[in-house]
Amino acid sequence: MSEKPRDGTAPPFTFERSAELVAANSCWIAGGVSSNFRLGIAPTPLVFERGEGPYLFDADGNRLIDYYLGMGPMILGHSPASVRDAVHRQLDSGILFGGQSEIEAQAARLVCEMVPCAERIRFGSSGTEVVQAALRLARAATGRRLIIKFEGHYHGWLDNISWSTAPALNQAGPASEPVAVAGSAGQEAEAAEGIVVLPWNDLPALEARLAHGDIAGVIMEPAMCNAGVIVPGEGYLEGALAACRHHGSILVFDEVITGFRVAPGGAQERLGVRPDLAVFGKAIANGFPVAAIAGRADLLDMFATHGVLHGGTYNGQCIGMAATVATLSALTPELFATLEQRGARLRDGIADRLAEAGIVASVTGFPGIFFVAFGYAEPAKDYRDLVRRDQVGYRAFTQALLSRGVRALERGAWFMSSAHDDDVIDATLAAVADAAHEVAPQLRR
Ligand code: PMP
């Protein structure tokens, strides 16, 4: 019997080979994955062979329409020719100099031109790392110790900031005065002493705490994108900035997800509020490990003049810089207009298909990143609103999607890229309609 190879673009989409490989690789890689955020994915963490445009090709021979997009970086889709070509050219002239380069200066200039608050920048290699640079600058500039962070906001996995990113409500204390809940076993308990956790989108709570006069900095996702996609209430960001100014605290926007995704200049451009400092990663280099801290010149220059240490062997590495220049150069107003129009069609189409299947859901956020929550129809204001959603039912929905060749994050976020064209969106919406009808009868009432 001759076995015809599958073309991989139609059912059955099954994932046995990925499961086998993850199990086998667990001999070398802890849990078979290199990040805890890739664990526990049903039916199995997937193993991929290739990415192209809106598609990923996996070890089982499936071609999947991908909305993970590397957890956000692939704003131009997988392996876009412009980024590949720029990286190939750079490889021929050098990788890492332990010094400065013209390509680094070009990348810096582009960030400063695109991002409203960016009078100066420094490059790093991950979001986690540049968050630390921002917190250190805030403490150095104010001579104070404490940092305010918000429940449900994620700023990397390190001990001093990984508090209350996704706390269980029975451990999280009262809504108005949340308790700092550790994100990890083994986390240094004393690190909580440098942190104040507040509810987000609650200006009086922020103003009241800032009034103590002991806060070095306030860090927030300007639109909350990790535990849902929630746009701040009218006047919240403006009020937060004014209160920080009034009480001598530094406002830091964590734009690792929103940067170069919700607008060329990030959430600060789209929502019209300029923080003192902002951090970027993900979409800045379409998948290469590049991050940046940007902001007021007087603050950033403290790295050079006031003994504030910022280091990193790979900061400004030429391959990443070439990818940054190619990516940011591609993010034209025309590209964003198309992305917005297609992303809105996808977002609104998903909302319609779910409603047609009788599923109660909220679909919120931007065309470039939005969030689908089951069992919850009102607009959410903060983490505690969304934690009540039907996460089990949504997970069943993403599995039903995956078995139809669409890969969407189990937590509810959808990332868009400029490579997802109208045909891909039509195919996605057909899968959504089908999957919605399959899971609707089993959802929480
Ligand atoms: N901040 C935010 C808002 C993020 O979403 C993330 C990663 N998901 C980080 C910081 C940490 O970035 P990285 O994973 O590159 O260290």
PDB file of C-alpha atoms in Angstrom, residues 47 81 83 136 217 291 311 318 377-378 415:
ATOM      1  CA  VAL A  47       7.225  21.015  17.880  1.00  0.00           C
ATOM      2  CA  ALA A  81      11.803  38.340   3.323  1.00  0.00           C
ATOM      3  CA  VAL A  83      14.031  40.828   7.759  1.00  0.00           C
ATOM      4  CA  ARG A 136      16.847  50.905  38.682  1.00  0.00           C
ATOM      5  CA  GLY A 217       8.337  54.499  40.176  1.00  0.00           C
ATOM      6  CA  ALA A 291      14.596  44.916  23.742  1.00  0.00           C
ATOM      7  CA  GLY A 311      25.285  46.135  30.975  1.00  0.00           C
ATOM      8  CA  CYS A 318      24.456  43.468  15.042  1.00  0.00           C
ATOM      9  CA  ALA A 377     -20.075  39.789  28.571  1.00  0.00           C
ATOM     10  CA  GLU A 378     -19.506  43.105  30.372  1.00  0.00           C
ATOM     11  CA  PHE A 415      -1.944  38.424  18.014  1.00  0.00           C
TER      12      PHE A 415
END
